[in-house]
């Protein structure tokens, strides 16, 4: 498992190579294996036969993170704390054999894996862009528990450490060198080991900075006025951004603040205590569920139609490539190794797409993340055109033109004329049924919806809309394409609004209903954001346009026919549109008014038109209404087959419209709330506010399926 | 139970609390030491007779640290019998010192005491003692604890005080202070600061700008908008979600100034005063302490004053003159609204907006200023109150003998 090799210069190379595993991981096994090795090193040192140690890996990766299955399941703080302290003890032993240790990073080292590297005196990585390094724990509602925060603080100072750990960013070796979390780059593994040895032969210091007396944290501790001011401002930024919903970044800041005022070992123990508290928190469990389990479920293609070989797209056509959506899609494709044909009504307009890509790449060149040669190479892989003939060699063509059925059908026919039966056509629509668009298609079984979200190069979700005649193979290919551009595919039914827009709309409608009931608009907006939504319901309505919001609801009415019960918000929407002609941001008049400088303020007359005005309010009830309305709609979507897995519903909600990640997504919300408590709350809301809070039959079944009834985990006890 | 009487009250001038202020060169020890020395001389006091000295100080660290009260007593050569206690109730520390002394005297466990306060904001800037309410990120976010200026702007937003309202109040403070200074109303209690050779350093409140007018005030930029934009505004909305956005109305012209000063009050029982030939000028009728929601923070004066009135079995109309510390214009406007106080009885000689607010000293200064004015107008009752960090309020009612 750990191979010990000493050379004639008394440099020991330790190679990690865990048996029967594809990757090295941190667990009890490895601690045990290290005990005799560390003893040996101490003995070597005592005999004067040790000059330095190189730690490297026999696998493709250096070392992976901790055991998320365990962290998700455990409900034993004493055990977690003990493990955390044991890991820290191991890392303390590793960094103090009396000689320096070099981490030779031949592959990726993330989370605990990177903490091991931090416990070495010097870090060298092979300059290979496939390698990623960093501490992404915060993305799972966690913090590094192996001393990562405290070591980074001592190496780089509080401000940088806070940025690195609370952003959860993963770095390529070059970026890692730039931010300072590694010390050197090597062109290949062989030279890396030579560089490691050279460094060790020239190095006299075996103590880490925190073990030397008189050494200070770079930039100072939280006792220094400037640092204290930074921490205070950072606390405010964090509060404004997360509304106290995410304890992990708060814990990072707390550990830095408190840990900088005490000695290293005490700081580490403070880190362990925060770590343990977070592992026990609902937010952490919810985020591990969404971003690990649900994400793996989708990554492994459990929703993908089976029996079709993997589709490997090489070349993508984008129609309407001069527009924002088209440019964004093209950029996402290019960055993931695909060639792109950008078509628009004229070559000149299509060129705007290339400009968009250039403007996105330039900052990367400036920051050194990409060379200018690489940028030019990428730009060369774009063909701009007004001629659909260029689509002949494309594996798929995506149209992202103006939201109008006639226009979409026209460009589809033009493109299909040059595409073959092995390629497929995709439409990026938000509100036109795919089945309807496919009516004019030459190959309707090769026609599918691919709903990207704005901004398309950033939002990591794509809805694959299965039309009535879309073949299973086309769905599978669309799925593979979305994965190829590193986005999360969710397969949805061709009903109004698909999944994301339909569920998001219930949030908007609930907010508008509150306005109608007389709640002050500022309250609705503030509580929406404090509930964890990216913006208030009224702001979102304005951004989408009130006509679209109303249109979705009308489509719901048509869908359900006589069973449809009008949403109370419809009346208010009608009033806004008919009586006041305030359709939203587009016309600079909606629930908000818009100033010349791009600012917006709530329309002052709202309070006079809706009411009677209420100033007393039940905060929790309003927040519950805003979130539960979405949760119930998501359950309806599952019941009606609009979406087919809990994983897709959860991740789709977080990525698609920013449903709170700390709740783990729409379905996980129920487990977070506790099934019984949730049902009781819905009953209360239904009696008070109407049948939209009726609980769909599917609910209980779903919660069983998640295997996440809160009580099982003791989360709600 | 006996009464607690005020025999004398004096203060140093207020120097600008910056490195260009006249009192920056004077160490806090000398500032408080001079006030004690003048108190002794003016009352021909045998300091052996004094039981204790309670001194309020908001930033008791560095030059004001390690119990500045006792340090200044030793420095001023007071008798070894006199103990020194430094206390911190933020901006009401000086008034709290008076109240604690009054309570000890009333109960009969002390006969003669000094109460007062000190703050050299130029030497020891506010917050330099760096406590958790200032810097602990967990506490700040758990409580949505925001800087005071933003709390003041939040009060203005909720109460609907516009920039014009607070500026108008401020202008009036500047004008009243200018008139009072011109007329010499402060001279009776103000002891100039001299250097060690007897050369004058400062003999007036140098922060005041008598030429302040509406145009000057109008031109000033909001002081707390940038800090609010860091995230503190959004934190305020966590507690007050009915507010769409904070209206940042406070500026350097309608908020209290940063200054250096010390103030002391000589207090005791009737018998002790009689024995030492000290003439009682007023007695402490009652005190009040309130604690309120900490994000809005500065609304303590209303409930503190109500409590003091209740203890004295009085109503707001029974008070002849009011002093509410002008930490920020909105604080006083809110207090005025809460207790329905006529403007002509409130802060009649201006306040901290015009002359500055030397944190720990202000409460003791206001006692002296109020008492002087009550005597000048020959009225009987007065109330002093201050808003306090962390969401507190302190009030004291005095009555002339």
PDB file of C-alpha atoms in Angstrom, chain A residues 484-652:
ATOM      1  CA  UNK A 484     -20.144  15.983 -23.454  1.00  0.00           C
ATOM      2  CA  UNK A 485     -20.419  19.720 -22.828  1.00  0.00           C
ATOM      3  CA  UNK A 486     -20.230  19.002 -19.078  1.00  0.00           C
ATOM      4  CA  UNK A 487     -23.771  19.977 -18.224  1.00  0.00           C
ATOM      5  CA  UNK A 488     -26.410  18.109 -16.298  1.00  0.00           C
ATOM      6  CA  UNK A 489     -29.086  16.607 -18.566  1.00  0.00           C
ATOM      7  CA  UNK A 490     -32.594  16.084 -17.278  1.00  0.00           C
ATOM      8  CA  UNK A 491     -35.211  14.465 -19.484  1.00  0.00           C
ATOM      9  CA  UNK A 492     -38.605  16.135 -19.381  1.00  0.00           C
ATOM     10  CA  UNK A 493     -42.027  15.655 -20.920  1.00  0.00           C
ATOM     11  CA  UNK A 494     -43.301  17.998 -23.572  1.00  0.00           C
ATOM     12  CA  UNK A 495     -45.816  19.715 -21.294  1.00  0.00           C
ATOM     13  CA  UNK A 496     -46.090  23.437 -20.780  1.00  0.00           C
ATOM     14  CA  UNK A 497     -43.003  24.985 -19.223  1.00  0.00           C
ATOM     15  CA  UNK A 498     -41.381  21.540 -19.092  1.00  0.00           C
ATOM     16  CA  UNK A 499     -40.034  21.118 -15.564  1.00  0.00           C
ATOM     17  CA  UNK A 500     -38.009  24.168 -14.593  1.00  0.00           C
ATOM     18  CA  UNK A 501     -40.152  26.993 -15.928  1.00  0.00           C
ATOM     19  CA  UNK A 502     -43.333  25.304 -14.771  1.00  0.00           C
ATOM     20  CA  UNK A 503     -42.196  24.875 -11.180  1.00  0.00           C
ATOM     21  CA  UNK A 504     -40.457  28.228 -11.009  1.00  0.00           C
ATOM     22  CA  UNK A 505     -43.699  29.825 -12.124  1.00  0.00           C
ATOM     23  CA  UNK A 506     -45.461  28.640  -8.959  1.00  0.00           C
ATOM     24  CA  UNK A 507     -42.948  30.640  -6.908  1.00  0.00           C
ATOM     25  CA  UNK A 508     -43.776  33.742  -8.914  1.00  0.00           C
ATOM     26  CA  UNK A 509     -47.516  33.152  -8.667  1.00  0.00           C
ATOM     27  CA  UNK A 510     -47.317  32.641  -4.903  1.00  0.00           C
ATOM     28  CA  UNK A 511     -45.472  35.932  -4.538  1.00  0.00           C
ATOM     29  CA  UNK A 512     -48.038  37.732  -6.650  1.00  0.00           C
ATOM     30  CA  UNK A 513     -50.797  36.149  -4.561  1.00  0.00           C
ATOM     31  CA  UNK A 514     -49.223  37.610  -1.436  1.00  0.00           C
ATOM     32  CA  UNK A 515     -49.213  41.011  -3.094  1.00  0.00           C
ATOM     33  CA  UNK A 516     -52.892  40.593  -3.838  1.00  0.00           C
ATOM     34  CA  UNK A 517     -53.501  39.679  -0.210  1.00  0.00           C
ATOM     35  CA  UNK A 518     -52.003  43.029   0.783  1.00  0.00           C
ATOM     36  CA  UNK A 519     -48.504  42.057   1.905  1.00  0.00           C
ATOM     37  CA  UNK A 520     -46.067  44.871   1.191  1.00  0.00           C
ATOM     38  CA  UNK A 521     -44.102  44.119  -1.981  1.00  0.00           C
ATOM     39  CA  UNK A 522     -40.755  44.734  -0.248  1.00  0.00           C
ATOM     40  CA  UNK A 523     -41.623  42.003   2.237  1.00  0.00           C
ATOM     41  CA  UNK A 524     -42.379  39.518  -0.539  1.00  0.00           C
ATOM     42  CA  UNK A 525     -39.100  40.271  -2.256  1.00  0.00           C
ATOM     43  CA  UNK A 526     -36.995  40.221   0.905  1.00  0.00           C
ATOM     44  CA  UNK A 527     -38.465  36.976   2.178  1.00  0.00           C
ATOM     45  CA  UNK A 528     -38.043  35.379  -1.243  1.00  0.00           C
ATOM     46  CA  UNK A 529     -34.342  36.089  -1.155  1.00  0.00           C
ATOM     47  CA  UNK A 530     -34.027  35.207   2.506  1.00  0.00           C
ATOM     48  CA  UNK A 531     -35.731  31.885   1.767  1.00  0.00           C
ATOM     49  CA  UNK A 532     -32.765  31.227  -0.502  1.00  0.00           C
ATOM     50  CA  UNK A 533     -34.163  32.103  -3.922  1.00  0.00           C
ATOM     51  CA  UNK A 534     -31.835  34.105  -6.188  1.00  0.00           C
ATOM     52  CA  UNK A 535     -34.301  36.969  -6.452  1.00  0.00           C
ATOM     53  CA  UNK A 536     -37.741  37.978  -5.307  1.00  0.00           C
ATOM     54  CA  UNK A 537     -40.854  36.636  -7.024  1.00  0.00           C
ATOM     55  CA  UNK A 538     -41.881  40.034  -8.356  1.00  0.00           C
ATOM     56  CA  UNK A 539     -38.433  40.802  -9.722  1.00  0.00           C
ATOM     57  CA  UNK A 540     -38.388  37.437 -11.431  1.00  0.00           C
ATOM     58  CA  UNK A 541     -41.838  38.039 -12.924  1.00  0.00           C
ATOM     59  CA  UNK A 542     -40.594  41.326 -14.336  1.00  0.00           C
ATOM     60  CA  UNK A 543     -37.493  39.682 -15.799  1.00  0.00           C
ATOM     61  CA  UNK A 544     -39.447  36.916 -17.510  1.00  0.00           C
ATOM     62  CA  UNK A 545     -42.277  39.222 -18.521  1.00  0.00           C
ATOM     63  CA  UNK A 546     -45.727  39.064 -16.994  1.00  0.00           C
ATOM     64  CA  UNK A 547     -47.223  37.790 -20.254  1.00  0.00           C
ATOM     65  CA  UNK A 548     -45.048  34.704 -20.143  1.00  0.00           C
ATOM     66  CA  UNK A 549     -45.891  34.083 -16.499  1.00  0.00           C
ATOM     67  CA  UNK A 550     -49.588  34.331 -17.317  1.00  0.00           C
ATOM     68  CA  UNK A 551     -49.157  32.258 -20.446  1.00  0.00           C
ATOM     69  CA  UNK A 552     -47.735  29.315 -18.497  1.00  0.00           C
ATOM     70  CA  UNK A 553     -50.712  29.413 -16.188  1.00  0.00           C
ATOM     71  CA  UNK A 554     -53.116  29.594 -19.146  1.00  0.00           C
ATOM     72  CA  UNK A 555     -51.405  26.534 -20.611  1.00  0.00           C
ATOM     73  CA  UNK A 556     -51.911  24.769 -17.290  1.00  0.00           C
ATOM     74  CA  UNK A 557     -55.600  25.681 -17.539  1.00  0.00           C
ATOM     75  CA  UNK A 558     -55.832  24.178 -21.005  1.00  0.00           C
ATOM     76  CA  UNK A 559     -53.957  21.099 -19.876  1.00  0.00           C
ATOM     77  CA  UNK A 560     -56.228  20.304 -16.954  1.00  0.00           C
ATOM     78  CA  UNK A 561     -59.435  21.414 -18.652  1.00  0.00           C
ATOM     79  CA  UNK A 562     -62.472  21.349 -16.367  1.00  0.00           C
ATOM     80  CA  UNK A 563     -60.382  20.166 -13.418  1.00  0.00           C
ATOM     81  CA  UNK A 564     -58.345  23.384 -13.472  1.00  0.00           C
ATOM     82  CA  UNK A 565     -58.742  25.702 -10.522  1.00  0.00           C
ATOM     83  CA  UNK A 566     -57.554  29.203 -11.391  1.00  0.00           C
ATOM     84  CA  UNK A 567     -54.581  30.436  -9.391  1.00  0.00           C
ATOM     85  CA  UNK A 568     -55.496  33.499  -7.330  1.00  0.00           C
ATOM     86  CA  UNK A 569     -52.535  35.334  -8.864  1.00  0.00           C
ATOM     87  CA  UNK A 570     -54.135  35.349 -12.325  1.00  0.00           C
ATOM     88  CA  UNK A 571     -56.453  38.161 -11.377  1.00  0.00           C
ATOM     89  CA  UNK A 572     -53.551  40.323 -10.240  1.00  0.00           C
ATOM     90  CA  UNK A 573     -51.574  39.530 -13.388  1.00  0.00           C
ATOM     91  CA  UNK A 574     -54.544  40.519 -15.527  1.00  0.00           C
ATOM     92  CA  UNK A 575     -54.809  43.745 -13.632  1.00  0.00           C
ATOM     93  CA  UNK A 576     -51.125  44.532 -14.139  1.00  0.00           C
ATOM     94  CA  UNK A 577     -51.300  43.748 -17.838  1.00  0.00           C
ATOM     95  CA  UNK A 578     -54.736  45.086 -18.796  1.00  0.00           C
ATOM     96  CA  UNK A 579     -55.410  47.903 -16.403  1.00  0.00           C
ATOM     97  CA  UNK A 580     -51.903  49.279 -15.824  1.00  0.00           C
ATOM     98  CA  UNK A 581     -50.095  48.048 -18.947  1.00  0.00           C
ATOM     99  CA  UNK A 582     -47.051  47.011 -16.961  1.00  0.00           C
ATOM    100  CA  UNK A 583     -45.743  43.846 -18.641  1.00  0.00           C
ATOM    101  CA  UNK A 584     -42.291  43.775 -17.057  1.00  0.00           C
ATOM    102  CA  UNK A 585     -38.677  44.696 -17.492  1.00  0.00           C
ATOM    103  CA  UNK A 586     -38.823  44.664 -21.288  1.00  0.00           C
ATOM    104  CA  UNK A 587     -41.090  47.697 -21.289  1.00  0.00           C
ATOM    105  CA  UNK A 588     -39.371  49.197 -18.229  1.00  0.00           C
ATOM    106  CA  UNK A 589     -42.624  48.914 -16.292  1.00  0.00           C
ATOM    107  CA  UNK A 590     -43.785  45.987 -14.231  1.00  0.00           C
ATOM    108  CA  UNK A 591     -43.928  45.344 -10.527  1.00  0.00           C
ATOM    109  CA  UNK A 592     -40.838  47.523 -10.547  1.00  0.00           C
ATOM    110  CA  UNK A 593     -40.122  50.850 -12.149  1.00  0.00           C
ATOM    111  CA  UNK A 594     -36.845  51.265 -13.959  1.00  0.00           C
ATOM    112  CA  UNK A 595     -34.524  54.241 -13.969  1.00  0.00           C
ATOM    113  CA  UNK A 596     -32.236  55.340 -16.752  1.00  0.00           C
ATOM    114  CA  UNK A 597     -29.133  54.055 -14.977  1.00  0.00           C
ATOM    115  CA  UNK A 598     -30.491  50.513 -14.944  1.00  0.00           C
ATOM    116  CA  UNK A 599     -31.669  50.523 -11.325  1.00  0.00           C
ATOM    117  CA  UNK A 600     -35.082  49.353 -10.336  1.00  0.00           C
ATOM    118  CA  UNK A 601     -37.410  50.131  -7.453  1.00  0.00           C
ATOM    119  CA  UNK A 602     -40.744  48.641  -6.554  1.00  0.00           C
ATOM    120  CA  UNK A 603     -43.537  50.529  -8.271  1.00  0.00           C
ATOM    121  CA  UNK A 604     -44.829  52.806  -5.496  1.00  0.00           C
ATOM    122  CA  UNK A 605     -48.447  52.455  -6.616  1.00  0.00           C
ATOM    123  CA  UNK A 606     -48.499  48.694  -5.972  1.00  0.00           C
ATOM    124  CA  UNK A 607     -49.618  49.295  -2.427  1.00  0.00           C
ATOM    125  CA  UNK A 608     -52.569  51.381  -3.507  1.00  0.00           C
ATOM    126  CA  UNK A 609     -53.808  48.897  -6.103  1.00  0.00           C
ATOM    127  CA  UNK A 610     -53.488  45.722  -4.104  1.00  0.00           C
ATOM    128  CA  UNK A 611     -54.574  45.284  -0.567  1.00  0.00           C
ATOM    129  CA  UNK A 612     -55.855  46.039   2.037  1.00  0.00           C
ATOM    130  CA  UNK A 613     -52.330  46.660   3.287  1.00  0.00           C
ATOM    131  CA  UNK A 614     -51.057  44.282   5.933  1.00  0.00           C
ATOM    132  CA  UNK A 615     -48.066  45.124   8.062  1.00  0.00           C
ATOM    133  CA  UNK A 616     -48.238  42.181  10.470  1.00  0.00           C
ATOM    134  CA  UNK A 617     -46.865  38.992   8.998  1.00  0.00           C
ATOM    135  CA  UNK A 618     -45.785  35.467   9.874  1.00  0.00           C
ATOM    136  CA  UNK A 619     -42.310  35.240   8.413  1.00  0.00           C
ATOM    137  CA  UNK A 620     -42.096  31.462   8.447  1.00  0.00           C
ATOM    138  CA  UNK A 621     -45.500  30.997   6.901  1.00  0.00           C
ATOM    139  CA  UNK A 622     -44.682  33.288   3.998  1.00  0.00           C
ATOM    140  CA  UNK A 623     -41.333  31.607   3.430  1.00  0.00           C
ATOM    141  CA  UNK A 624     -42.973  28.182   3.569  1.00  0.00           C
ATOM    142  CA  UNK A 625     -45.562  29.251   1.027  1.00  0.00           C
ATOM    143  CA  UNK A 626     -42.896  30.492  -1.370  1.00  0.00           C
ATOM    144  CA  UNK A 627     -40.939  27.238  -1.217  1.00  0.00           C
ATOM    145  CA  UNK A 628     -43.669  24.646  -0.640  1.00  0.00           C
ATOM    146  CA  UNK A 629     -45.631  25.890  -3.661  1.00  0.00           C
ATOM    147  CA  UNK A 630     -42.603  24.887  -5.737  1.00  0.00           C
ATOM    148  CA  UNK A 631     -42.075  21.605  -3.934  1.00  0.00           C
ATOM    149  CA  UNK A 632     -45.659  20.528  -4.511  1.00  0.00           C
ATOM    150  CA  UNK A 633     -45.487  21.459  -8.183  1.00  0.00           C
ATOM    151  CA  UNK A 634     -42.333  19.383  -8.503  1.00  0.00           C
ATOM    152  CA  UNK A 635     -44.174  16.449  -6.966  1.00  0.00           C
ATOM    153  CA  UNK A 636     -47.012  16.964  -9.476  1.00  0.00           C
ATOM    154  CA  UNK A 637     -44.374  16.902 -12.197  1.00  0.00           C
ATOM    155  CA  UNK A 638     -43.146  13.556 -10.919  1.00  0.00           C
ATOM    156  CA  UNK A 639     -46.679  12.228 -10.642  1.00  0.00           C
ATOM    157  CA  UNK A 640     -47.486  13.302 -14.194  1.00  0.00           C
ATOM    158  CA  UNK A 641     -44.231  11.962 -15.599  1.00  0.00           C
ATOM    159  CA  UNK A 642     -42.924  15.397 -16.565  1.00  0.00           C
ATOM    160  CA  UNK A 643     -39.711  14.395 -14.896  1.00  0.00           C
ATOM    161  CA  UNK A 644     -38.671  10.899 -14.017  1.00  0.00           C
ATOM    162  CA  UNK A 645     -36.247  10.836 -11.147  1.00  0.00           C
ATOM    163  CA  UNK A 646     -35.796  12.453  -7.804  1.00  0.00           C
ATOM    164  CA  UNK A 647     -32.207  13.178  -8.729  1.00  0.00           C
ATOM    165  CA  UNK A 648     -33.303  15.097 -11.816  1.00  0.00           C
ATOM    166  CA  UNK A 649     -36.003  16.950  -9.884  1.00  0.00           C
ATOM    167  CA  UNK A 650     -33.544  17.993  -7.174  1.00  0.00           C
ATOM    168  CA  UNK A 651     -30.638  19.010  -9.363  1.00  0.00           C
ATOM    169  CA  UNK A 652     -32.930  20.463 -12.014  1.00  0.00           C
TER     170      UNK A 652
END
